[in-house]
Amino acid sequence: MASLLGETLFEISGQGPPPAKDYFQLVITKNEVKWRSWIISLRVGFRGAAPKELKESHYDFLHDKSLQQVGIIFGQKILHYTKALCQGEFDYLERLPDDILLRIVSYLPLRDVTQLAQTTRKFRKLCNSEEFWEQTVRSRCAEFTPDMETLANAMGWRKVFFLFFNGLCYIHPCSQQREQHDSENQSQMLEGGGSSK
């Protein structure tokens, strides 16, 4: 699994909160954390100021006051993720190659794919990719014909799925069981609610 980790584990940059217009970059590598800042100001004293850079080991960064700046500038989710990386907690699923992730996602019901797409940028991009929708149409839609392939290549596989196949394609067995379970729970709740009156 360690081979899935590149040299750079995480990188983010952006502008700090108002009123300052300073710019910040956080880079976490396997061995160190780089915290860079650029002062953006119209004041004469700050014009042409060189960026500041702080390089520290993961351990030192976790015990440095700069860590709190990460939460202020990039938010609490990024702060939590930064701490996890510095403590050696890596998200290997996120680092798998796209072709392997596409294969894994192909086993999910489409309802779960929409939820997965909301978790990270990588999964949103993957779940909205033409490769994913082509795979979905080809594997789940029995009515797909070779003539439609030309149309899908011109229009986009996602558009073709929602235009022609939405609701007609193969529904994953787990999805069917969940829908049956949900409807049973709803009917039990209705029955329970009716008897208490």
Coordinates of N, CA, C and O in Angstrom, one line a residue:
M1 N 0.8 -1.2 0.0 CA 0.0 0.0 0.0 C 0.9 1.3 0.0 O 0.4 2.3 -0.5
A2 N 2.0 1.2 0.6 CA 2.9 2.4 0.6 C 3.3 2.9 -0.8 O 3.5 4.0 -0.9
S3 N 3.2 2.0 -1.7 CA 3.6 2.4 -3.1 C 2.5 3.3 -3.7 O 2.8 4.0 -4.7
L4 N 1.3 3.4 -3.1 CA 0.3 4.3 -3.6 C 0.6 5.7 -3.2 O 0.0 6.6 -3.7
L5 N 1.4 5.9 -2.2 CA 1.7 7.3 -1.7 C 2.8 7.9 -2.6 O 3.9 7.4 -2.7
G6 N 2.5 9.0 -3.1 CA 3.5 9.8 -3.9 C 4.3 10.6 -2.9 O 4.1 10.6 -1.7
E7 N 5.2 11.4 -3.4 CA 6.0 12.2 -2.5 C 5.2 13.3 -1.8 O 5.3 13.5 -0.6
T8 N 4.3 13.9 -2.6 CA 3.4 14.9 -2.0 C 2.1 14.2 -1.6 O 1.4 13.6 -2.4
L9 N 1.7 14.3 -0.3 CA 0.5 13.6 0.2 C -0.7 14.5 0.0 O -1.8 14.1 -0.2
F10 N -0.5 15.8 0.2 CA -1.6 16.8 0.1 C -1.0 18.2 -0.2 O 0.0 18.5 0.3
E11 N -1.8 18.9 -0.9 CA -1.4 20.3 -1.2 C -2.7 21.2 -1.4 O -3.7 20.7 -2.0
I12 N -2.7 22.3 -0.7 CA -3.8 23.2 -0.9 C -3.3 24.7 -0.8 O -2.3 24.9 -0.1
S13 N -3.9 25.6 -1.5 CA -3.5 27.0 -1.4 C -4.8 27.8 -1.5 O -5.8 27.4 -2.1
G14 N -4.7 29.0 -1.0 CA -5.8 29.9 -1.1 C -5.5 31.2 -0.3 O -4.5 31.4 0.4
Q15 N -6.5 32.1 -0.4 CA -6.4 33.4 0.2 C -6.9 33.3 1.6 O -7.9 32.6 1.9
G16 N -6.3 34.0 2.5 CA -6.7 34.0 3.9 C -8.0 34.8 4.1 O -8.5 35.5 3.2
P17 N -8.6 34.7 5.3 CA -9.9 35.4 5.5 C -9.7 37.0 5.5 O -8.6 37.5 5.8
P18 N -10.8 37.7 5.2 CA -10.7 39.2 5.2 C -10.4 39.7 6.6 O -10.8 39.0 7.5
P19 N -9.9 40.9 6.7 CA -9.7 41.9 5.7 C -8.3 41.7 5.0 O -8.1 42.3 4.0
A20 N -7.4 40.9 5.6 CA -6.1 40.7 4.9 C -6.4 40.0 3.6 O -7.3 39.2 3.4
K21 N -5.5 40.2 2.6 CA -5.6 39.5 1.4 C -4.4 38.6 1.2 O -4.0 38.2 0.0
D22 N -3.8 38.2 2.3 CA -2.6 37.3 2.2 C -2.9 36.0 1.6 O -4.1 35.5 1.7
Y23 N -1.9 35.3 1.0 CA -2.1 34.1 0.3 C -1.3 33.0 1.0 O -0.1 33.3 1.4
F24 N -1.8 31.8 1.1 CA -1.2 30.7 1.8 C -1.1 29.4 1.0 O -2.0 29.2 0.2
Q25 N -0.1 28.6 1.3 CA 0.0 27.3 0.6 C 0.5 26.3 1.7 O 1.4 26.6 2.4
L26 N -0.2 25.2 1.7 CA 0.2 24.1 2.6 C 0.5 22.9 1.8 O -0.3 22.5 0.9
V27 N 1.8 22.3 2.0 CA 2.2 21.1 1.2 C 2.6 20.1 2.3 O 3.5 20.4 3.1
I28 N 2.0 19.0 2.2 CA 2.4 17.9 3.1 C 3.1 16.8 2.3 O 2.4 16.2 1.4
T29 N 4.3 16.5 2.6 CA 5.0 15.4 1.9 C 5.2 14.3 2.9 O 4.7 14.3 4.0
K30 N 5.9 13.2 2.4 CA 6.0 12.0 3.3 C 6.8 12.4 4.5 O 6.6 11.8 5.6
N31 N 7.7 13.4 4.4 CA 8.6 13.6 5.5 C 8.5 15.0 6.2 O 8.9 15.1 7.3
E32 N 7.9 15.9 5.5 CA 7.8 17.3 6.1 C 6.5 18.0 5.7 O 5.8 17.6 4.8
V33 N 6.4 19.1 6.3 CA 5.3 20.0 6.0 C 5.9 21.4 5.6 O 6.8 21.9 6.3
K34 N 5.4 21.9 4.5 CA 5.8 23.2 4.0 C 4.7 24.2 4.1 O 3.6 23.9 3.6
W35 N 4.9 25.2 4.9 CA 3.8 26.3 5.0 C 4.4 27.6 4.4 O 5.4 28.1 4.9
R36 N 3.8 28.0 3.4 CA 4.2 29.2 2.7 C 3.2 30.3 2.8 O 2.0 30.0 2.7
S37 N 3.7 31.6 2.9 CA 2.7 32.7 3.0 C 3.3 33.9 2.2 O 4.5 34.1 2.2
W38 N 2.4 34.6 1.5 CA 2.7 35.8 0.8 C 1.9 36.9 1.3 O 0.6 36.8 1.4
I39 N 2.5 38.0 1.7 CA 1.8 39.1 2.2 C 1.4 40.0 1.0 O 2.2 40.4 0.2
I40 N 0.1 40.2 0.8 CA -0.5 41.0 -0.3 C -1.0 42.3 0.4 O -1.9 42.3 1.1
S41 N -0.3 43.3 0.0 CA -0.6 44.6 0.6 C -0.2 45.8 -0.3 O 0.7 45.7 -1.1
L42 N -1.0 46.9 -0.2 CA -0.6 48.1 -1.0 C 0.4 49.0 -0.2 O 0.9 49.9 -0.8
R43 N 0.6 48.6 1.0 CA 1.6 49.5 1.8 C 3.0 49.4 1.2 O 3.4 48.3 0.8
V44 N 3.7 50.5 1.2 CA 5.0 50.5 0.7 C 5.9 49.6 1.3 O 6.8 48.9 0.7
G45 N 5.9 49.4 2.6 CA 6.8 48.5 3.3 C 6.7 47.1 3.0 O 7.6 46.3 3.2
F46 N 5.5 46.7 2.4 CA 5.3 45.2 2.1 C 5.4 44.9 0.6 O 5.4 43.8 0.2
R47 N 5.6 46.0 -0.2 CA 5.7 45.7 -1.7 C 7.0 45.0 -2.0 O 8.1 45.3 -1.5
G48 N 6.8 44.0 -2.8 CA 8.0 43.2 -3.2 C 8.5 42.3 -2.1 O 9.6 41.7 -2.2
A49 N 7.8 42.1 -1.0 CA 8.2 41.2 0.1 C 8.3 39.8 -0.4 O 7.4 39.3 -1.1
A50 N 9.4 39.1 0.0 CA 9.5 37.7 -0.4 C 8.6 36.8 0.4 O 8.2 37.2 1.5
P51 N 8.1 35.7 -0.2 CA 7.2 34.8 0.5 C 8.0 34.2 1.7 O 9.2 34.0 1.7
K52 N 7.3 33.9 2.8 CA 7.8 33.2 3.9 C 7.6 31.8 3.8 O 6.5 31.4 3.3
E53 N 8.6 31.0 4.2 CA 8.4 29.5 4.1 C 8.9 28.9 5.4 O 9.9 29.2 5.9
L54 N 8.0 28.0 5.9 CA 8.4 27.2 7.1 C 8.4 25.8 6.7 O 7.4 25.3 6.2
K55 N 9.5 25.1 7.0 CA 9.6 23.6 6.8 C 9.8 23.0 8.1 O 10.7 23.3 8.8
E56 N 8.9 22.0 8.4 CA 9.0 21.2 9.6 C 8.7 19.8 9.4 O 8.0 19.4 8.5
S57 N 9.2 19.0 10.4 CA 8.8 17.6 10.4 C 7.3 17.5 10.7 O 6.7 18.4 11.3
H58 N 6.7 16.4 10.5 CA 5.3 16.2 10.9 C 5.1 16.4 12.4 O 4.2 17.1 12.8
Y59 N 6.0 15.8 13.2 CA 5.9 15.9 14.6 C 6.0 17.4 15.0 O 5.1 17.8 15.8
D60 N 6.9 18.1 14.5 CA 7.1 19.5 14.9 C 5.9 20.4 14.5 O 5.5 21.2 15.2
F61 N 5.4 20.1 13.3 CA 4.2 20.8 12.8 C 3.0 20.6 13.7 O 2.3 21.6 13.9
L62 N 2.8 19.4 14.1 CA 1.7 19.1 15.0 C 1.7 19.9 16.3 O 0.7 20.1 16.9
H63 N 2.9 20.3 16.7 CA 3.1 21.0 18.0 C 3.4 22.5 17.8 O 3.8 23.1 18.7
D64 N 3.2 22.9 16.6 CA 3.5 24.3 16.2 C 2.2 25.1 16.2 O 1.2 24.6 15.9
K65 N 2.3 26.4 16.5 CA 1.1 27.3 16.5 C 0.6 27.5 15.1 O -0.6 27.9 14.9
S66 N 1.4 27.3 14.1 CA 1.0 27.4 12.7 C -0.1 26.5 12.3 O -0.9 26.8 11.4
L67 N -0.2 25.4 13.1 CA -1.3 24.4 12.8 C -2.7 25.1 13.0 O -3.6 24.8 12.2
Q68 N -2.8 26.0 13.9 CA -4.1 26.6 14.1 C -4.4 27.5 12.9 O -5.6 27.7 12.6
Q69 N -3.4 28.1 12.3 CA -3.7 28.9 11.1 C -4.3 28.1 10.0 O -5.1 28.6 9.2
V70 N -4.0 26.8 9.9 CA -4.6 26.0 8.9 C -6.1 25.9 9.0 O -6.8 26.1 8.1
G71 N -6.6 25.8 10.3 CA -8.0 25.8 10.5 C -8.6 27.1 10.2 O -9.8 27.2 9.7
I72 N -8.0 28.2 10.5 CA -8.5 29.5 10.3 C -8.6 29.8 8.8 O -9.6 30.3 8.3
I73 N -7.6 29.5 8.1 CA -7.5 29.8 6.6 C -8.3 28.8 5.8 O -9.0 29.2 4.9
F74 N -8.1 27.5 6.0 CA -8.7 26.5 5.1 C -9.9 25.7 5.7 O -10.5 25.0 5.0
G75 N -10.2 26.0 7.0 CA -11.3 25.4 7.6 C -11.0 24.1 8.5 O -9.9 23.6 8.4
Q76 N -12.0 23.7 9.3 CA -11.7 22.7 10.2 C -11.5 21.3 9.6 O -10.8 20.4 10.1
K77 N -12.2 21.0 8.4 CA -12.0 19.8 7.8 C -10.6 19.6 7.3 O -10.0 18.5 7.4
I78 N -10.1 20.6 6.7 CA -8.7 20.6 6.2 C -7.7 20.4 7.4 O -6.7 19.7 7.4
L79 N -8.0 21.1 8.5 CA -7.2 21.0 9.7 C -7.2 19.5 10.2 O -6.1 19.0 10.5
H80 N -8.4 18.9 10.3 CA -8.5 17.5 10.7 C -7.7 16.6 9.8 O -7.0 15.7 10.2
Y81 N -7.9 16.8 8.5 CA -7.2 16.0 7.5 C -5.7 16.1 7.6 O -4.9 15.2 7.5
T82 N -5.2 17.4 7.8 CA -3.8 17.7 8.0 C -3.2 16.9 9.2 O -2.2 16.3 9.1
K83 N -3.9 17.0 10.3 CA -3.5 16.3 11.5 C -3.4 14.8 11.2 O -2.4 14.1 11.6
A84 N -4.4 14.2 10.6 CA -4.4 12.8 10.3 C -3.2 12.4 9.4 O -2.5 11.4 9.7
L85 N -2.9 13.2 8.4 CA -1.8 12.9 7.5 C -0.5 12.9 8.3 O 0.4 12.1 8.1
C86 N -0.3 14.0 9.1 CA 0.9 14.1 9.9 C 1.1 13.0 11.0 O 2.2 12.7 11.4
Q87 N 0.0 12.4 11.3 CA 0.0 11.3 12.3 C 0.1 9.9 11.6 O 0.0 8.9 12.2
G88 N 0.2 9.9 10.2 CA 0.4 8.7 9.5 C -0.9 8.0 9.1 O -0.9 6.9 8.7
E89 N -2.0 8.7 9.2 CA -3.3 8.1 8.8 C -3.6 8.5 7.4 O -4.0 9.6 7.1
F90 N -3.4 7.6 6.4 CA -3.5 7.9 5.0 C -4.8 7.3 4.5 O -5.3 6.3 4.9
D91 N -5.4 8.0 3.5 CA -6.6 7.6 2.9 C -6.2 6.8 1.6 O -6.1 7.5 0.5
Y92 N -6.0 5.5 1.7 CA -5.5 4.8 0.5 C -6.5 4.7 -0.6 O -6.2 4.6 -1.7
L93 N -7.8 4.6 -0.2 CA -8.9 4.5 -1.2 C -8.8 5.6 -2.2 O -8.9 5.5 -3.4
E94 N -8.6 6.8 -1.7 CA -8.6 8.0 -2.5 C -7.4 8.0 -3.4 O -7.4 8.6 -4.5
R95 N -6.3 7.2 -3.1 CA -5.1 7.2 -3.8 C -5.0 6.1 -4.9 O -4.1 6.0 -5.6
L96 N -6.0 5.3 -4.9 CA -6.0 4.2 -5.9 C -6.2 4.8 -7.3 O -6.8 5.8 -7.5
P97 N -5.6 4.1 -8.3 CA -5.8 4.6 -9.7 C -7.2 4.6 -10.1 O -8.0 3.8 -9.7
D98 N -7.6 5.5 -11.0 CA -9.0 5.7 -11.5 C -9.6 4.4 -12.1 O -10.7 4.1 -11.8
D99 N -8.8 3.6 -12.8 CA -9.4 2.4 -13.4 C -9.8 1.4 -12.3 O -10.8 0.7 -12.5
I100 N -9.0 1.3 -11.3 CA -9.4 0.4 -10.2 C -10.6 1.0 -9.4 O -11.6 0.2 -9.1
L101 N -10.6 2.3 -9.2 CA -11.8 2.9 -8.5 C -13.1 2.7 -9.4 O -14.1 2.4 -8.8
L102 N -12.9 2.9 -10.7 CA -14.1 2.7 -11.5 C -14.7 1.3 -11.4 O -15.9 1.1 -11.4
R103 N -13.8 0.3 -11.3 CA -14.2 -1.1 -11.2 C -14.9 -1.3 -9.9 O -16.0 -1.9 -9.8
I104 N -14.4 -0.7 -8.8 CA -15.1 -0.8 -7.5 C -16.4 -0.1 -7.5 O -17.4 -0.7 -7.1
V105 N -16.5 1.1 -8.1 CA -17.7 1.9 -8.1 C -18.8 1.2 -9.0 O -20.0 1.3 -8.7
S106 N -18.4 0.4 -9.9 CA -19.3 -0.3 -10.8 C -20.2 -1.3 -10.0 O -21.3 -1.6 -10.5
Y107 N -19.8 -1.7 -8.9 CA -20.6 -2.6 -8.1 C -21.6 -1.9 -7.2 O -22.4 -2.6 -6.6
L108 N -21.5 -0.6 -7.1 CA -22.4 0.1 -6.3 C -23.8 0.4 -7.0 O -23.8 0.7 -8.2
P109 N -24.9 0.4 -6.2 CA -26.1 0.9 -6.8 C -25.9 2.4 -7.2 O -25.2 3.1 -6.5
L110 N -26.7 2.9 -8.2 CA -26.5 4.3 -8.6 C -26.9 5.2 -7.4 O -26.3 6.3 -7.4
R111 N -27.8 4.9 -6.6 CA -28.1 5.7 -5.4 C -26.9 5.9 -4.6 O -26.7 7.0 -4.1
D112 N -26.1 4.9 -4.4 CA -24.9 5.0 -3.6 C -23.8 5.8 -4.3 O -23.0 6.5 -3.7
V113 N -23.8 5.7 -5.6 CA -22.8 6.5 -6.4 C -23.1 8.0 -6.2 O -22.1 8.7 -6.1
T114 N -24.3 8.4 -6.2 CA -24.6 9.8 -6.0 C -24.1 10.3 -4.6 O -23.6 11.4 -4.5
Q115 N -24.2 9.5 -3.6 CA -23.7 9.8 -2.3 C -22.2 9.8 -2.3 O -21.6 10.7 -1.7
L116 N -21.6 8.9 -3.0 CA -20.1 8.8 -3.0 C -19.6 10.1 -3.7 O -18.6 10.6 -3.3
A117 N -20.3 10.5 -4.8 CA -19.8 11.7 -5.5 C -19.8 13.0 -4.6 O -19.1 13.9 -5.0
Q118 N -20.5 13.0 -3.5 CA -20.5 14.1 -2.6 C -19.5 14.1 -1.6 O -19.4 15.1 -0.8
T119 N -18.6 13.1 -1.5 CA -17.6 13.0 -0.5 C -16.4 13.8 -0.7 O -15.9 14.4 0.2
T120 N -15.8 13.6 -1.9 CA -14.5 14.4 -2.2 C -14.6 14.8 -3.7 O -15.4 14.4 -4.5
R121 N -13.6 15.7 -4.0 CA -13.5 16.2 -5.4 C -13.2 15.1 -6.3 O -13.7 15.0 -7.4
K122 N -12.3 14.2 -5.8 CA -11.8 13.1 -6.7 C -13.0 12.2 -7.0 O -13.2 11.8 -8.2
F123 N -13.8 11.8 -6.1 CA -15.0 11.0 -6.3 C -16.1 11.7 -7.1 O -16.7 11.1 -7.9
R124 N -16.2 13.0 -6.9 CA -17.2 13.7 -7.7 C -16.8 13.7 -9.2 O -17.6 13.5 -10.1
K125 N -15.5 13.9 -9.4 CA -14.9 13.9 -10.8 C -15.1 12.5 -11.4 O -15.5 12.4 -12.6
L126 N -14.8 11.5 -10.6 CA -14.8 10.1 -11.1 C -16.3 9.7 -11.4 O -16.6 9.1 -12.5
C127 N -17.2 10.0 -10.5 CA -18.6 9.6 -10.7 C -19.3 10.4 -11.8 O -20.4 10.0 -12.2
N128 N -18.8 11.5 -12.2 CA -19.3 12.3 -13.3 C -18.6 12.2 -14.6 O -18.9 12.8 -15.6
S129 N -17.6 11.3 -14.6 CA -16.7 11.1 -15.7 C -17.4 10.4 -16.8 O -18.3 9.5 -16.6
E130 N -17.0 10.6 -18.0 CA -17.6 9.9 -19.2 C -17.2 8.4 -19.1 O -18.0 7.6 -19.5
E131 N -16.1 8.1 -18.5 CA -15.7 6.7 -18.4 C -16.7 5.9 -17.5 O -17.1 4.8 -17.8
F132 N -17.1 6.6 -16.4 CA -18.0 5.9 -15.5 C -19.4 5.7 -16.1 O -20.0 4.7 -16.1
W133 N -19.9 6.8 -16.8 CA -21.2 6.7 -17.5 C -21.2 5.7 -18.6 O -22.2 5.0 -18.9
E134 N -20.1 5.6 -19.4 CA -20.0 4.6 -20.4 C -20.0 3.2 -19.9 O -20.8 2.4 -20.3
Q135 N -19.3 3.0 -18.8 CA -19.3 1.7 -18.1 C -20.7 1.4 -17.6 O -21.2 0.3 -17.7
T136 N -21.4 2.4 -17.1 CA -22.7 2.2 -16.5 C -23.7 1.8 -17.6 O -24.5 0.8 -17.5
V137 N -23.7 2.5 -18.7 CA -24.6 2.2 -19.8 C -24.3 0.8 -20.4 O -25.2 0.0 -20.6
R138 N -23.0 0.5 -20.7 CA -22.7 -0.7 -21.3 C -23.0 -1.9 -20.4 O -23.4 -3.0 -20.8
S139 N -22.8 -1.8 -19.1 CA -23.0 -2.9 -18.2 C -24.4 -3.1 -17.6 O -24.8 -4.2 -17.2
R140 N -25.1 -2.0 -17.5 CA -26.4 -2.1 -16.9 C -27.6 -1.9 -17.8 O -28.8 -2.1 -17.3
C141 N -27.4 -1.5 -19.0 CA -28.6 -1.2 -19.9 C -28.6 -2.2 -21.0 O -27.9 -2.1 -22.0
A142 N -29.6 -3.1 -20.8 CA -29.7 -4.2 -21.8 C -30.2 -3.7 -23.2 O -29.9 -4.3 -24.2
E143 N -30.9 -2.6 -23.2 CA -31.4 -2.0 -24.4 C -30.4 -1.2 -25.2 O -30.8 -0.7 -26.3
F144 N -29.2 -1.1 -24.8 CA -28.2 -0.4 -25.5 C -27.8 -1.1 -26.8 O -27.6 -2.3 -26.8
T145 N -27.8 -0.3 -27.9 CA -27.5 -0.9 -29.2 C -26.2 -0.2 -29.8 O -25.9 0.9 -29.3
P146 N -25.6 -0.8 -30.7 CA -24.4 -0.2 -31.3 C -24.7 1.1 -32.0 O -23.8 2.0 -32.0
D147 N -25.9 1.3 -32.5 CA -26.3 2.6 -33.1 C -26.3 3.7 -32.0 O -25.9 4.9 -32.3
M148 N -26.6 3.4 -30.8 CA -26.6 4.4 -29.7 C -25.2 4.8 -29.3 O -25.0 5.8 -28.7
E149 N -24.2 3.9 -29.6 CA -22.8 4.3 -29.2 C -22.4 5.5 -29.9 O -21.7 6.4 -29.3
T150 N -22.7 5.7 -31.2 CA -22.4 6.9 -31.9 C -23.0 8.1 -31.3 O -22.4 9.2 -31.1
L151 N -24.3 8.0 -30.9 CA -25.0 9.0 -30.3 C -24.3 9.4 -28.9 O -24.2 10.5 -28.6
A152 N -24.0 8.3 -28.2 CA -23.4 8.6 -26.9 C -22.0 9.2 -27.0 O -21.7 10.1 -26.2
N153 N -21.3 8.9 -28.0 CA -19.9 9.5 -28.2 C -20.1 11.0 -28.6 O -19.3 11.8 -28.2
A154 N -21.2 11.3 -29.3 CA -21.4 12.7 -29.7 C -22.1 13.5 -28.6 O -21.6 14.7 -28.3
M155 N -23.0 13.0 -27.9 CA -23.8 13.7 -26.8 C -23.1 13.6 -25.5 O -23.3 14.5 -24.7
G156 N -22.5 12.5 -25.2 CA -22.0 12.2 -23.9 C -22.8 11.1 -23.3 O -24.0 11.0 -23.4
W157 N -22.0 10.2 -22.6 CA -22.6 9.0 -22.1 C -23.6 9.3 -20.9 O -24.6 8.6 -20.8
R158 N -23.3 10.2 -20.1 CA -24.2 10.6 -19.0 C -25.6 11.1 -19.6 O -26.6 10.7 -19.1
K159 N -25.5 11.9 -20.6 CA -26.7 12.5 -21.2 C -27.6 11.3 -21.8 O -28.8 11.3 -21.6
V160 N -26.9 10.4 -22.5 CA -27.6 9.3 -23.1 C -28.3 8.4 -22.0 O -29.4 8.0 -22.2
F161 N -27.5 8.2 -20.9 CA -28.1 7.4 -19.8 C -29.4 8.0 -19.3 O -30.4 7.3 -19.2
F162 N -29.4 9.3 -19.0 CA -30.6 9.9 -18.4 C -31.7 10.2 -19.4 O -32.8 10.2 -19.1
L163 N -31.3 10.3 -20.7 CA -32.3 10.5 -21.8 C -33.0 9.2 -22.1 O -34.2 9.2 -22.2
F164 N -32.3 8.1 -22.2 CA -32.9 6.8 -22.7 C -33.1 5.8 -21.6 O -34.0 5.0 -21.7
F165 N -32.2 5.7 -20.7 CA -32.1 4.5 -19.8 C -32.5 4.7 -18.4 O -32.6 3.7 -17.6
N166 N -32.6 5.9 -17.9 CA -32.9 6.1 -16.5 C -34.2 5.4 -16.1 O -35.2 5.7 -16.7
G167 N -34.1 4.5 -15.2 CA -35.3 3.8 -14.7 C -35.5 2.5 -15.5 O -36.2 1.6 -15.1
L168 N -34.8 2.3 -16.6 CA -34.9 1.0 -17.4 C -33.8 0.1 -17.2 O -33.9 -1.1 -17.5
C169 N -32.7 0.5 -16.6 CA -31.5 -0.3 -16.5 C -31.6 -1.2 -15.3 O -32.4 -1.1 -14.4
Y170 N -30.6 -2.1 -15.3 CA -30.4 -3.1 -14.3 C -30.3 -2.4 -12.9 O -29.5 -1.5 -12.8
I171 N -31.1 -2.8 -12.0 CA -31.0 -2.3 -10.6 C -30.2 -3.3 -9.8 O -30.5 -4.4 -9.7
H172 N -29.2 -2.8 -9.1 CA -28.4 -3.6 -8.3 C -29.2 -4.3 -7.2 O -30.1 -3.7 -6.6
P173 N -29.0 -5.6 -6.9 CA -29.8 -6.4 -6.0 C -29.8 -5.7 -4.6 O -30.8 -5.7 -3.9
C174 N -28.7 -5.1 -4.1 CA -28.6 -4.5 -2.8 C -29.6 -3.3 -2.8 O -30.3 -3.0 -1.8
S175 N -29.7 -2.6 -3.9 CA -30.6 -1.5 -4.0 C -32.1 -1.9 -3.9 O -32.9 -1.3 -3.3
Q176 N -32.4 -3.1 -4.6 CA -33.7 -3.6 -4.5 C -34.1 -4.0 -3.1 O -35.2 -3.7 -2.6
Q177 N -33.1 -4.7 -2.4 CA -33.4 -5.1 -1.0 C -33.6 -3.8 -0.1 O -34.4 -3.8 0.8
R178 N -32.8 -2.8 -0.3 CA -32.9 -1.6 0.5 C -34.2 -0.9 0.3 O -34.9 -0.5 1.2
E179 N -34.7 -0.8 -1.0 CA -36.0 -0.2 -1.3 C -37.1 -1.0 -0.7 O -38.0 -0.5 -0.1
Q180 N -37.0 -2.4 -0.7 CA -38.0 -3.2 -0.1 C -38.0 -3.0 1.4 O -39.1 -2.9 2.0
H181 N -36.8 -2.9 2.0 CA -36.7 -2.7 3.4 C -37.3 -1.4 3.8 O -38.0 -1.2 4.8
D182 N -37.0 -0.3 3.0 CA -37.5 1.0 3.3 C -39.0 1.0 3.2 O -39.6 1.7 4.1
S183 N -39.6 0.4 2.2 CA -41.0 0.4 2.1 C -41.7 -0.4 3.2 O -42.7 0.0 3.7
E184 N -41.0 -1.5 3.7 CA -41.5 -2.2 4.9 C -41.5 -1.4 6.1 O -42.5 -1.4 6.9
N185 N -40.4 -0.7 6.3 CA -40.3 0.2 7.5 C -41.4 1.3 7.4 O -42.0 1.6 8.4
Q186 N -41.6 1.9 6.3 CA -42.6 2.9 6.1 C -44.0 2.4 6.4 O -44.8 3.0 7.1
S187 N -44.3 1.1 5.9 CA -45.6 0.6 6.2 C -45.8 0.2 7.7 O -46.9 0.4 8.3
Q188 N -44.7 -0.2 8.3 CA -44.8 -0.5 9.8 C -45.0 0.8 10.6 O -45.7 0.8 11.6
M189 N -44.3 1.8 10.2 CA -44.5 3.1 10.9 C -45.9 3.6 10.7 O -46.5 4.1 11.7
L190 N -46.5 3.4 9.5 CA -47.9 3.8 9.3 C -48.8 3.0 10.1 O -49.8 3.6 10.7
E191 N -48.6 1.7 10.2 CA -49.5 0.8 11.0 C -49.3 1.2 12.4 O -50.3 1.3 13.2
G192 N -48.1 1.4 12.9 CA -47.9 1.7 14.3 C -48.5 3.1 14.7 O -49.1 3.3 15.7
G193 N -48.4 4.0 13.7 CA -49.0 5.4 14.0 C -50.5 5.3 14.0 O -51.2 6.0 14.7
G194 N -51.1 4.4 13.2 CA -52.6 4.3 13.1 C -53.1 3.6 14.4 O -54.2 4.0 14.8
S195 N -52.4 2.7 15.0 CA -53.0 2.0 16.1 C -52.9 2.7 17.4 O -53.6 2.5 18.3
S196 N -52.0 3.7 17.5 CA -51.8 4.5 18.7 C -52.9 5.6 18.8 O -53.0 6.1 19.9
K197 N -53.7 5.8 17.8 CA -54.7 6.9 17.9 C -55.9 6.4 18.6 O -56.4 5.4 18.6

